[in-house]
Amino acid sequence: MLATVMLLLVAPQGVQAQAQLSDNQRSDNGPNGVGSMMTSDEARATVQSLVDLAIGKTPHRYDGKKNWEKTKKIWAGVRFRRDGLKLSTHRRWRDVRHGLQTRYHVQFPGQASAPRPILATVRNVTHSSGDSAERAGWMIECDLATPLDFTARIERWNLGVQWYSVEVSGHMEIRLTVHGRLSSYPDYSVLPPAIVIDPTVTSASLHLAALHVDRISKVGGEVAETWGEIVEKIVNEILIDDINKKLHAKLNKAIDKKRDELRFSASDWMSGLTATGDQPAP
């Protein structure tokens, strides 16, 4: 779910942006792009459309696990075999669970049909000139924040012996900081040419803003660590750190899956500009 949430790469409902160029100023064409197709207002409107699309397709719940049922091979003795006067030995091994193991699920609060409680602010929209490697476009910085409910089962195993098994549930607030690039270009494979919107996440990081534990259930075993340390491990090391390792790639992968929805016919593009009160560049 979080990977899809982060498809909200540049802004959500209630966008607040400060463009560093005049709203009526259009970016210049790059050597390999069509930056003049969008003003900063149009770029923000495009961002809004992308966010609306992403919010509508964001799953209500995400299930994950880290090191769950992970095993370690240990020595289990020696098997002896006698064949006449010949004695042979064979080492035996077995796999046992070992280490800190967690499975968890996170979800938006409320019913699955309820609107997603995602708040985002676009902090900056800056024109970027194109070069031989990339098209002219807009560099966009934004912050996204949302509350999430979570439940996690955490178990500590030591060479097949379970030290403890605990279930923790609560709610947290997370913040996502995203830097993205938005450009557009014509697709001349059809006539009149279609317009392709090309968003890319350049960097992203997830942060824990607040954490509240509602319930801690001791399922079995003796807990060797304090509850606070357990919860901190769950959220920071298992949820946040694990997600951040793959976040940038997951965001762009999620965007790539929606590329077909980011291609507009010339008539759709013109209609969109008319609806927002803008006129295309001459």
PDB file of C-alpha atoms in Angstrom:
ATOM      1  CA  MET A   1       0.000   0.000   0.000  1.00  0.00           C
ATOM      2  CA  LEU A   2       2.712   2.482   0.965  1.00  0.00           C
ATOM      3  CA  ALA A   3       4.458   2.101  -2.338  1.00  0.00           C
ATOM      4  CA  THR A   4       1.238   3.030  -4.078  1.00  0.00           C
ATOM      5  CA  VAL A   5       0.541   5.867  -1.657  1.00  0.00           C
ATOM      6  CA  MET A   6       3.851   7.302  -2.707  1.00  0.00           C
ATOM      7  CA  LEU A   7       2.661   7.458  -6.261  1.00  0.00           C
ATOM      8  CA  LEU A   8       1.298  10.758  -4.930  1.00  0.00           C
ATOM      9  CA  LEU A   9       4.625  12.025  -6.087  1.00  0.00           C
ATOM     10  CA  VAL A  10       3.965  15.673  -6.395  1.00  0.00           C
ATOM     11  CA  ALA A  11       0.819  16.924  -4.676  1.00  0.00           C
ATOM     12  CA  PRO A  12      -2.638  16.120  -3.375  1.00  0.00           C
ATOM     13  CA  GLN A  13      -5.951  17.780  -2.788  1.00  0.00           C
ATOM     14  CA  GLY A  14      -5.517  21.360  -1.672  1.00  0.00           C
ATOM     15  CA  VAL A  15      -2.217  21.912  -3.453  1.00  0.00           C
ATOM     16  CA  GLN A  16      -0.267  24.934  -2.277  1.00  0.00           C
ATOM     17  CA  ALA A  17       2.711  25.756  -4.471  1.00  0.00           C
ATOM     18  CA  GLN A  18       5.096  28.613  -4.952  1.00  0.00           C
ATOM     19  CA  ALA A  19       6.320  28.596  -8.549  1.00  0.00           C
ATOM     20  CA  GLN A  20       9.636  30.292  -9.109  1.00  0.00           C
ATOM     21  CA  LEU A  21       8.477  31.432 -12.530  1.00  0.00           C
ATOM     22  CA  SER A  22       5.507  33.585 -13.450  1.00  0.00           C
ATOM     23  CA  ASP A  23       2.320  31.533 -13.814  1.00  0.00           C
ATOM     24  CA  ASN A  24       2.021  32.814 -17.362  1.00  0.00           C
ATOM     25  CA  GLN A  25       5.627  32.087 -18.243  1.00  0.00           C
ATOM     26  CA  ARG A  26       6.151  28.850 -20.118  1.00  0.00           C
ATOM     27  CA  SER A  27       9.290  26.766 -19.952  1.00  0.00           C
ATOM     28  CA  ASP A  28      11.512  26.690 -22.985  1.00  0.00           C
ATOM     29  CA  ASN A  29      11.809  23.672 -25.191  1.00  0.00           C
ATOM     30  CA  GLY A  30      14.708  21.456 -24.254  1.00  0.00           C
ATOM     31  CA  PRO A  31      16.791  19.760 -26.905  1.00  0.00           C
ATOM     32  CA  ASN A  32      14.767  16.622 -26.371  1.00  0.00           C
ATOM     33  CA  GLY A  33      11.468  17.889 -25.021  1.00  0.00           C
ATOM     34  CA  VAL A  34       8.481  20.139 -25.298  1.00  0.00           C
ATOM     35  CA  GLY A  35       8.609  22.227 -22.156  1.00  0.00           C
ATOM     36  CA  SER A  36       6.605  25.043 -23.748  1.00  0.00           C
ATOM     37  CA  MET A  37       3.522  22.852 -23.639  1.00  0.00           C
ATOM     38  CA  MET A  38       2.945  23.650 -19.945  1.00  0.00           C
ATOM     39  CA  THR A  39       2.821  26.729 -17.759  1.00  0.00           C
ATOM     40  CA  SER A  40       3.446  26.385 -14.025  1.00  0.00           C
ATOM     41  CA  ASP A  41      -0.330  26.488 -13.467  1.00  0.00           C
ATOM     42  CA  GLU A  42      -0.777  23.661 -15.955  1.00  0.00           C
ATOM     43  CA  ALA A  43       2.026  21.731 -14.265  1.00  0.00           C
ATOM     44  CA  ARG A  44       0.259  22.073 -10.920  1.00  0.00           C
ATOM     45  CA  ALA A  45      -3.050  21.051 -12.501  1.00  0.00           C
ATOM     46  CA  THR A  46      -1.370  17.993 -13.988  1.00  0.00           C
ATOM     47  CA  VAL A  47       0.083  17.147 -10.604  1.00  0.00           C
ATOM     48  CA  GLN A  48      -3.389  17.417  -9.079  1.00  0.00           C
ATOM     49  CA  SER A  49      -4.751  14.994 -11.664  1.00  0.00           C
ATOM     50  CA  LEU A  50      -1.961  12.519 -10.931  1.00  0.00           C
ATOM     51  CA  VAL A  51      -2.667  12.729  -7.215  1.00  0.00           C
ATOM     52  CA  ASP A  52      -6.397  12.230  -7.668  1.00  0.00           C
ATOM     53  CA  LEU A  53      -5.651   9.195  -9.805  1.00  0.00           C
ATOM     54  CA  ALA A  54      -3.262   7.756  -7.224  1.00  0.00           C
ATOM     55  CA  ILE A  55      -5.561   8.373  -4.253  1.00  0.00           C
ATOM     56  CA  GLY A  56      -8.418   6.626  -5.993  1.00  0.00           C
ATOM     57  CA  LYS A  57      -6.269   3.548  -6.614  1.00  0.00           C
ATOM     58  CA  THR A  58      -4.534   3.353  -3.236  1.00  0.00           C
ATOM     59  CA  PRO A  59      -5.290   0.081  -1.387  1.00  0.00           C
ATOM     60  CA  HIS A  60      -6.810   0.452   2.069  1.00  0.00           C
ATOM     61  CA  ARG A  61      -4.444  -2.068   3.664  1.00  0.00           C
ATOM     62  CA  TYR A  62      -0.921  -3.347   3.165  1.00  0.00           C
ATOM     63  CA  ASP A  63       0.498  -6.559   4.655  1.00  0.00           C
ATOM     64  CA  GLY A  64       4.199  -7.164   4.990  1.00  0.00           C
ATOM     65  CA  LYS A  65       6.800  -9.165   6.840  1.00  0.00           C
ATOM     66  CA  LYS A  66      10.489  -9.048   7.624  1.00  0.00           C
ATOM     67  CA  ASN A  67      12.545 -12.158   8.368  1.00  0.00           C
ATOM     68  CA  TRP A  68       9.316 -14.023   9.180  1.00  0.00           C
ATOM     69  CA  GLU A  69      10.017 -17.767   9.556  1.00  0.00           C
ATOM     70  CA  LYS A  70      13.682 -17.166   8.777  1.00  0.00           C
ATOM     71  CA  THR A  71      15.796 -20.175   9.698  1.00  0.00           C
ATOM     72  CA  LYS A  72      19.383 -20.994  10.500  1.00  0.00           C
ATOM     73  CA  LYS A  73      21.088 -24.323   9.850  1.00  0.00           C
ATOM     74  CA  ILE A  74      22.547 -25.906  12.990  1.00  0.00           C
ATOM     75  CA  TRP A  75      24.427 -29.107  13.702  1.00  0.00           C
ATOM     76  CA  ALA A  76      22.122 -31.911  14.861  1.00  0.00           C
ATOM     77  CA  GLY A  77      24.589 -34.658  15.677  1.00  0.00           C
ATOM     78  CA  VAL A  78      26.322 -37.459  13.833  1.00  0.00           C
ATOM     79  CA  ARG A  79      24.779 -40.508  12.253  1.00  0.00           C
ATOM     80  CA  PHE A  80      26.831 -43.723  12.423  1.00  0.00           C
ATOM     81  CA  ARG A  81      26.532 -46.543   9.936  1.00  0.00           C
ATOM     82  CA  ARG A  82      28.289 -49.902  10.032  1.00  0.00           C
ATOM     83  CA  ASP A  83      28.829 -51.902   6.888  1.00  0.00           C
ATOM     84  CA  GLY A  84      30.567 -55.096   7.947  1.00  0.00           C
ATOM     85  CA  LEU A  85      33.807 -54.018   9.552  1.00  0.00           C
ATOM     86  CA  LYS A  86      33.588 -50.548   8.004  1.00  0.00           C
ATOM     87  CA  LEU A  87      32.194 -47.706  10.132  1.00  0.00           C
ATOM     88  CA  SER A  88      31.031 -44.519   8.409  1.00  0.00           C
ATOM     89  CA  THR A  89      29.745 -41.262   9.866  1.00  0.00           C
ATOM     90  CA  HIS A  90      27.458 -38.601   8.488  1.00  0.00           C
ATOM     91  CA  ARG A  91      26.882 -35.172   9.996  1.00  0.00           C
ATOM     92  CA  ARG A  92      23.268 -34.196  10.461  1.00  0.00           C
ATOM     93  CA  TRP A  93      21.880 -30.667  10.179  1.00  0.00           C
ATOM     94  CA  ARG A  94      18.488 -29.135  10.732  1.00  0.00           C
ATOM     95  CA  ASP A  95      16.902 -25.746  10.102  1.00  0.00           C
ATOM     96  CA  VAL A  96      15.547 -23.843  13.098  1.00  0.00           C
ATOM     97  CA  ARG A  97      13.976 -20.422  13.421  1.00  0.00           C
ATOM     98  CA  HIS A  98      16.370 -17.753  14.586  1.00  0.00           C
ATOM     99  CA  GLY A  99      16.467 -13.990  15.115  1.00  0.00           C
ATOM    100  CA  LEU A 100      13.949 -11.150  15.291  1.00  0.00           C
ATOM    101  CA  GLN A 101      10.968 -11.948  13.055  1.00  0.00           C
ATOM    102  CA  THR A 102       7.979  -9.742  12.316  1.00  0.00           C
ATOM    103  CA  ARG A 103       4.849  -9.699  10.245  1.00  0.00           C
ATOM    104  CA  TYR A 104       2.617  -6.648  10.146  1.00  0.00           C
ATOM    105  CA  HIS A 105      -0.176  -4.834   8.423  1.00  0.00           C
ATOM    106  CA  VAL A 106      -0.823  -1.121   8.105  1.00  0.00           C
ATOM    107  CA  GLN A 107      -4.006   0.523   6.922  1.00  0.00           C
ATOM    108  CA  PHE A 108      -5.762   3.851   6.694  1.00  0.00           C
ATOM    109  CA  PRO A 109      -8.101   4.515   9.639  1.00  0.00           C
ATOM    110  CA  GLY A 110     -11.823   4.061   9.096  1.00  0.00           C
ATOM    111  CA  GLN A 111     -13.711   2.073   6.529  1.00  0.00           C
ATOM    112  CA  ALA A 112     -12.135   0.992   3.266  1.00  0.00           C
ATOM    113  CA  SER A 113     -14.697   3.066   1.362  1.00  0.00           C
ATOM    114  CA  ALA A 114     -13.823   6.278   3.244  1.00  0.00           C
ATOM    115  CA  PRO A 115     -11.709   8.986   1.563  1.00  0.00           C
ATOM    116  CA  ARG A 116      -7.989   8.619   2.186  1.00  0.00           C
ATOM    117  CA  PRO A 117      -6.843  11.056   4.917  1.00  0.00           C
ATOM    118  CA  ILE A 118      -3.791  12.213   2.996  1.00  0.00           C
ATOM    119  CA  LEU A 119      -2.567  15.783   3.401  1.00  0.00           C
ATOM    120  CA  ALA A 120       0.104  17.141   1.090  1.00  0.00           C
ATOM    121  CA  THR A 121       1.788  20.450   0.406  1.00  0.00           C
ATOM    122  CA  VAL A 122       3.764  21.309  -2.702  1.00  0.00           C
ATOM    123  CA  ARG A 123       6.689  23.323  -1.415  1.00  0.00           C
ATOM    124  CA  ASN A 124       8.248  24.323  -4.684  1.00  0.00           C
ATOM    125  CA  VAL A 125       7.716  24.197  -8.446  1.00  0.00           C
ATOM    126  CA  THR A 126      10.854  25.123 -10.360  1.00  0.00           C
ATOM    127  CA  HIS A 127      11.459  25.214 -14.088  1.00  0.00           C
ATOM    128  CA  SER A 128      14.227  22.929 -15.301  1.00  0.00           C
ATOM    129  CA  SER A 129      15.832  23.469 -18.687  1.00  0.00           C
ATOM    130  CA  GLY A 130      16.328  20.409 -20.812  1.00  0.00           C
ATOM    131  CA  ASP A 131      19.587  19.092 -22.175  1.00  0.00           C
ATOM    132  CA  SER A 132      20.720  16.251 -24.386  1.00  0.00           C
ATOM    133  CA  ALA A 133      19.791  13.714 -21.697  1.00  0.00           C
ATOM    134  CA  GLU A 134      16.378  14.907 -20.530  1.00  0.00           C
ATOM    135  CA  ARG A 135      13.455  17.091 -21.516  1.00  0.00           C
ATOM    136  CA  ALA A 136      12.660  20.511 -20.155  1.00  0.00           C
ATOM    137  CA  GLY A 137      10.127  20.310 -17.367  1.00  0.00           C
ATOM    138  CA  TRP A 138       9.359  21.110 -13.760  1.00  0.00           C
ATOM    139  CA  MET A 139      11.168  20.064 -10.590  1.00  0.00           C
ATOM    140  CA  ILE A 140       8.631  19.622  -7.808  1.00  0.00           C
ATOM    141  CA  GLU A 141       9.196  19.271  -4.075  1.00  0.00           C
ATOM    142  CA  CYS A 142       6.405  18.208  -1.763  1.00  0.00           C
ATOM    143  CA  ASP A 143       5.553  16.742   1.634  1.00  0.00           C
ATOM    144  CA  LEU A 144       2.777  14.232   2.205  1.00  0.00           C
ATOM    145  CA  ALA A 145       1.425  13.196   5.592  1.00  0.00           C
ATOM    146  CA  THR A 146      -1.128  10.599   6.603  1.00  0.00           C
ATOM    147  CA  PRO A 147      -2.254   8.717   9.711  1.00  0.00           C
ATOM    148  CA  LEU A 148      -2.045   4.923   9.653  1.00  0.00           C
ATOM    149  CA  ASP A 149      -3.228   2.156  11.956  1.00  0.00           C
ATOM    150  CA  PHE A 150      -0.840  -0.744  12.449  1.00  0.00           C
ATOM    151  CA  THR A 151      -0.711  -4.199  13.989  1.00  0.00           C
ATOM    152  CA  ALA A 152       2.477  -6.226  14.243  1.00  0.00           C
ATOM    153  CA  ARG A 153       3.437  -9.636  15.608  1.00  0.00           C
ATOM    154  CA  ILE A 154       7.041  -9.681  16.743  1.00  0.00           C
ATOM    155  CA  GLU A 155       8.854 -12.841  17.777  1.00  0.00           C
ATOM    156  CA  ARG A 156      12.368 -13.417  19.024  1.00  0.00           C
ATOM    157  CA  TRP A 157      13.887 -16.835  18.337  1.00  0.00           C
ATOM    158  CA  ASN A 158      17.260 -18.193  19.395  1.00  0.00           C
ATOM    159  CA  LEU A 159      18.324 -21.366  17.597  1.00  0.00           C
ATOM    160  CA  GLY A 160      14.839 -22.821  17.559  1.00  0.00           C
ATOM    161  CA  VAL A 161      13.794 -21.623  21.022  1.00  0.00           C
ATOM    162  CA  GLN A 162      11.175 -18.883  21.142  1.00  0.00           C
ATOM    163  CA  TRP A 163      12.084 -16.233  23.667  1.00  0.00           C
ATOM    164  CA  TYR A 164       8.903 -14.214  23.280  1.00  0.00           C
ATOM    165  CA  SER A 165       5.966 -13.529  20.991  1.00  0.00           C
ATOM    166  CA  VAL A 166       4.182 -10.185  21.220  1.00  0.00           C
ATOM    167  CA  GLU A 167       1.421  -8.493  19.263  1.00  0.00           C
ATOM    168  CA  VAL A 168       1.423  -4.694  19.200  1.00  0.00           C
ATOM    169  CA  SER A 169      -1.292  -2.473  17.753  1.00  0.00           C
ATOM    170  CA  GLY A 170      -1.596   1.284  17.563  1.00  0.00           C
ATOM    171  CA  HIS A 171      -1.583   4.239  15.228  1.00  0.00           C
ATOM    172  CA  MET A 172       1.074   6.480  13.795  1.00  0.00           C
ATOM    173  CA  GLU A 173       1.593   9.473  11.579  1.00  0.00           C
ATOM    174  CA  ILE A 174       4.076   9.242   8.751  1.00  0.00           C
ATOM    175  CA  ARG A 175       5.530  11.911   6.513  1.00  0.00           C
ATOM    176  CA  LEU A 176       6.796  11.397   3.010  1.00  0.00           C
ATOM    177  CA  THR A 177       9.209  13.865   1.432  1.00  0.00           C
ATOM    178  CA  VAL A 178       9.368  13.568  -2.333  1.00  0.00           C
ATOM    179  CA  HIS A 179      11.377  15.288  -5.045  1.00  0.00           C
ATOM    180  CA  GLY A 180      10.028  14.680  -8.509  1.00  0.00           C
ATOM    181  CA  ARG A 181      10.304  15.801 -12.093  1.00  0.00           C
ATOM    182  CA  LEU A 182       7.341  16.462 -14.364  1.00  0.00           C
ATOM    183  CA  SER A 183       7.598  16.936 -18.114  1.00  0.00           C
ATOM    184  CA  SER A 184       5.441  16.402 -21.186  1.00  0.00           C
ATOM    185  CA  TYR A 185       6.062  15.578 -24.821  1.00  0.00           C
ATOM    186  CA  PRO A 186       4.061  14.828 -27.983  1.00  0.00           C
ATOM    187  CA  ASP A 187       3.609  11.326 -29.336  1.00  0.00           C
ATOM    188  CA  TYR A 188       3.848  11.601 -33.121  1.00  0.00           C
ATOM    189  CA  SER A 189       2.848   7.986 -33.682  1.00  0.00           C
ATOM    190  CA  VAL A 190      -0.749   9.227 -34.000  1.00  0.00           C
ATOM    191  CA  LEU A 191      -2.293  12.235 -35.718  1.00  0.00           C
ATOM    192  CA  PRO A 192      -2.997  14.656 -34.270  1.00  0.00           C
ATOM    193  CA  PRO A 193      -0.148  13.944 -31.835  1.00  0.00           C
ATOM    194  CA  ALA A 194      -1.091  12.715 -28.371  1.00  0.00           C
ATOM    195  CA  ILE A 195       0.317  14.372 -25.259  1.00  0.00           C
ATOM    196  CA  VAL A 196       2.309  12.217 -22.845  1.00  0.00           C
ATOM    197  CA  ILE A 197       2.800  13.287 -19.225  1.00  0.00           C
ATOM    198  CA  ASP A 198       6.094  11.999 -17.857  1.00  0.00           C
ATOM    199  CA  PRO A 199       6.494  12.067 -14.036  1.00  0.00           C
ATOM    200  CA  THR A 200       9.603  10.678 -12.349  1.00  0.00           C
ATOM    201  CA  VAL A 201      10.541  10.435  -8.679  1.00  0.00           C
ATOM    202  CA  THR A 202      14.127  11.577  -8.181  1.00  0.00           C
ATOM    203  CA  SER A 203      14.292  10.982  -4.415  1.00  0.00           C
ATOM    204  CA  ALA A 204      11.938  10.020  -1.592  1.00  0.00           C
ATOM    205  CA  SER A 205      12.165   9.321   2.125  1.00  0.00           C
ATOM    206  CA  LEU A 206       9.629   8.183   4.706  1.00  0.00           C
ATOM    207  CA  HIS A 207       9.741   9.493   8.277  1.00  0.00           C
ATOM    208  CA  LEU A 208       7.890   8.623  11.464  1.00  0.00           C
ATOM    209  CA  ALA A 209       6.230  11.791  12.791  1.00  0.00           C
ATOM    210  CA  ALA A 210       4.320  10.313  15.747  1.00  0.00           C
ATOM    211  CA  LEU A 211       3.623   6.917  17.301  1.00  0.00           C
ATOM    212  CA  HIS A 212       0.906   5.860  19.751  1.00  0.00           C
ATOM    213  CA  VAL A 213       0.628   2.317  21.103  1.00  0.00           C
ATOM    214  CA  ASP A 214      -2.957   1.323  21.858  1.00  0.00           C
ATOM    215  CA  ARG A 215      -2.459  -2.298  22.883  1.00  0.00           C
ATOM    216  CA  ILE A 216       0.357  -4.709  23.662  1.00  0.00           C
ATOM    217  CA  SER A 217      -0.594  -8.361  23.936  1.00  0.00           C
ATOM    218  CA  LYS A 218       1.855 -10.818  25.436  1.00  0.00           C
ATOM    219  CA  VAL A 219       1.171 -14.047  23.601  1.00  0.00           C
ATOM    220  CA  GLY A 220       3.856 -16.269  25.097  1.00  0.00           C
ATOM    221  CA  GLY A 221       7.367 -16.441  26.453  1.00  0.00           C
ATOM    222  CA  GLU A 222       9.257 -13.973  28.626  1.00  0.00           C
ATOM    223  CA  VAL A 223       9.934 -10.563  27.116  1.00  0.00           C
ATOM    224  CA  ALA A 224      13.595  -9.667  27.559  1.00  0.00           C
ATOM    225  CA  GLU A 225      13.326  -6.071  26.359  1.00  0.00           C
ATOM    226  CA  THR A 226      11.212  -3.131  27.421  1.00  0.00           C
ATOM    227  CA  TRP A 227       7.997  -2.478  25.525  1.00  0.00           C
ATOM    228  CA  GLY A 228       9.247   0.835  24.259  1.00  0.00           C
ATOM    229  CA  GLU A 229      12.299  -0.753  22.686  1.00  0.00           C
ATOM    230  CA  ILE A 230      10.153  -3.404  21.020  1.00  0.00           C
ATOM    231  CA  VAL A 231       7.780  -0.847  19.521  1.00  0.00           C
ATOM    232  CA  GLU A 232      10.676   1.309  18.349  1.00  0.00           C
ATOM    233  CA  LYS A 233      12.219  -1.681  16.581  1.00  0.00           C
ATOM    234  CA  ILE A 234       8.935  -2.544  14.928  1.00  0.00           C
ATOM    235  CA  VAL A 235       8.263   0.891  13.533  1.00  0.00           C
ATOM    236  CA  ASN A 236      11.711   2.289  12.813  1.00  0.00           C
ATOM    237  CA  GLU A 237      13.804  -0.746  11.939  1.00  0.00           C
ATOM    238  CA  ILE A 238      11.129  -2.998  10.502  1.00  0.00           C
ATOM    239  CA  LEU A 239       8.515  -0.706   8.975  1.00  0.00           C
ATOM    240  CA  ILE A 240      10.202   2.610   8.176  1.00  0.00           C
ATOM    241  CA  ASP A 241      13.770   1.504   7.424  1.00  0.00           C
ATOM    242  CA  ASP A 242      12.660  -1.539   5.447  1.00  0.00           C
ATOM    243  CA  ILE A 243      10.325   0.545   3.294  1.00  0.00           C
ATOM    244  CA  ASN A 244      12.905   3.296   2.727  1.00  0.00           C
ATOM    245  CA  LYS A 245      15.383   0.799   1.288  1.00  0.00           C
ATOM    246  CA  LYS A 246      13.102   0.132  -1.676  1.00  0.00           C
ATOM    247  CA  LEU A 247      11.031   3.316  -1.703  1.00  0.00           C
ATOM    248  CA  HIS A 248      12.556   5.151  -4.678  1.00  0.00           C
ATOM    249  CA  ALA A 249      12.368   2.117  -6.947  1.00  0.00           C
ATOM    250  CA  LYS A 250       8.847   1.217  -5.803  1.00  0.00           C
ATOM    251  CA  LEU A 251       7.545   4.695  -6.553  1.00  0.00           C
ATOM    252  CA  ASN A 252       8.849   4.732 -10.090  1.00  0.00           C
ATOM    253  CA  LYS A 253       7.678   1.161 -10.630  1.00  0.00           C
ATOM    254  CA  ALA A 254       4.183   2.142  -9.483  1.00  0.00           C
ATOM    255  CA  ILE A 255       4.227   5.093 -11.875  1.00  0.00           C
ATOM    256  CA  ASP A 256       5.394   2.905 -14.756  1.00  0.00           C
ATOM    257  CA  LYS A 257       2.364   0.662 -14.260  1.00  0.00           C
ATOM    258  CA  LYS A 258       0.115   3.676 -14.876  1.00  0.00           C
ATOM    259  CA  ARG A 259       1.878   5.089 -17.941  1.00  0.00           C
ATOM    260  CA  ASP A 260      -1.059   4.274 -20.199  1.00  0.00           C
ATOM    261  CA  GLU A 261      -3.253   6.537 -18.075  1.00  0.00           C
ATOM    262  CA  LEU A 262      -0.818   9.445 -18.525  1.00  0.00           C
ATOM    263  CA  ARG A 263      -1.294   9.666 -22.285  1.00  0.00           C
ATOM    264  CA  PHE A 264      -3.932  12.086 -23.574  1.00  0.00           C
ATOM    265  CA  SER A 265      -5.314  12.786 -27.008  1.00  0.00           C
ATOM    266  CA  ALA A 266      -4.961  16.317 -28.360  1.00  0.00           C
ATOM    267  CA  SER A 267      -8.684  16.934 -27.856  1.00  0.00           C
ATOM    268  CA  ASP A 268      -8.529  15.762 -24.224  1.00  0.00           C
ATOM    269  CA  TRP A 269      -5.533  18.010 -23.605  1.00  0.00           C
ATOM    270  CA  MET A 270      -7.279  21.049 -25.099  1.00  0.00           C
ATOM    271  CA  SER A 271     -10.443  20.293 -23.127  1.00  0.00           C
ATOM    272  CA  GLY A 272      -8.433  20.115 -19.933  1.00  0.00           C
ATOM    273  CA  LEU A 273      -6.832  23.482 -20.576  1.00  0.00           C
ATOM    274  CA  THR A 274     -10.196  25.041 -21.382  1.00  0.00           C
ATOM    275  CA  ALA A 275     -11.699  23.626 -18.207  1.00  0.00           C
ATOM    276  CA  THR A 276      -8.982  25.268 -16.093  1.00  0.00           C
ATOM    277  CA  GLY A 277      -9.216  28.556 -17.937  1.00  0.00           C
ATOM    278  CA  ASP A 278      -5.821  28.195 -19.612  1.00  0.00           C
ATOM    279  CA  GLN A 279      -5.044  28.459 -23.270  1.00  0.00           C
ATOM    280  CA  PRO A 280      -2.346  26.478 -25.064  1.00  0.00           C
ATOM    281  CA  ALA A 281       0.834  28.165 -26.143  1.00  0.00           C
ATOM    282  CA  PRO A 282       0.727  29.670 -29.650  1.00  0.00           C
TER     283      PRO A 282
END
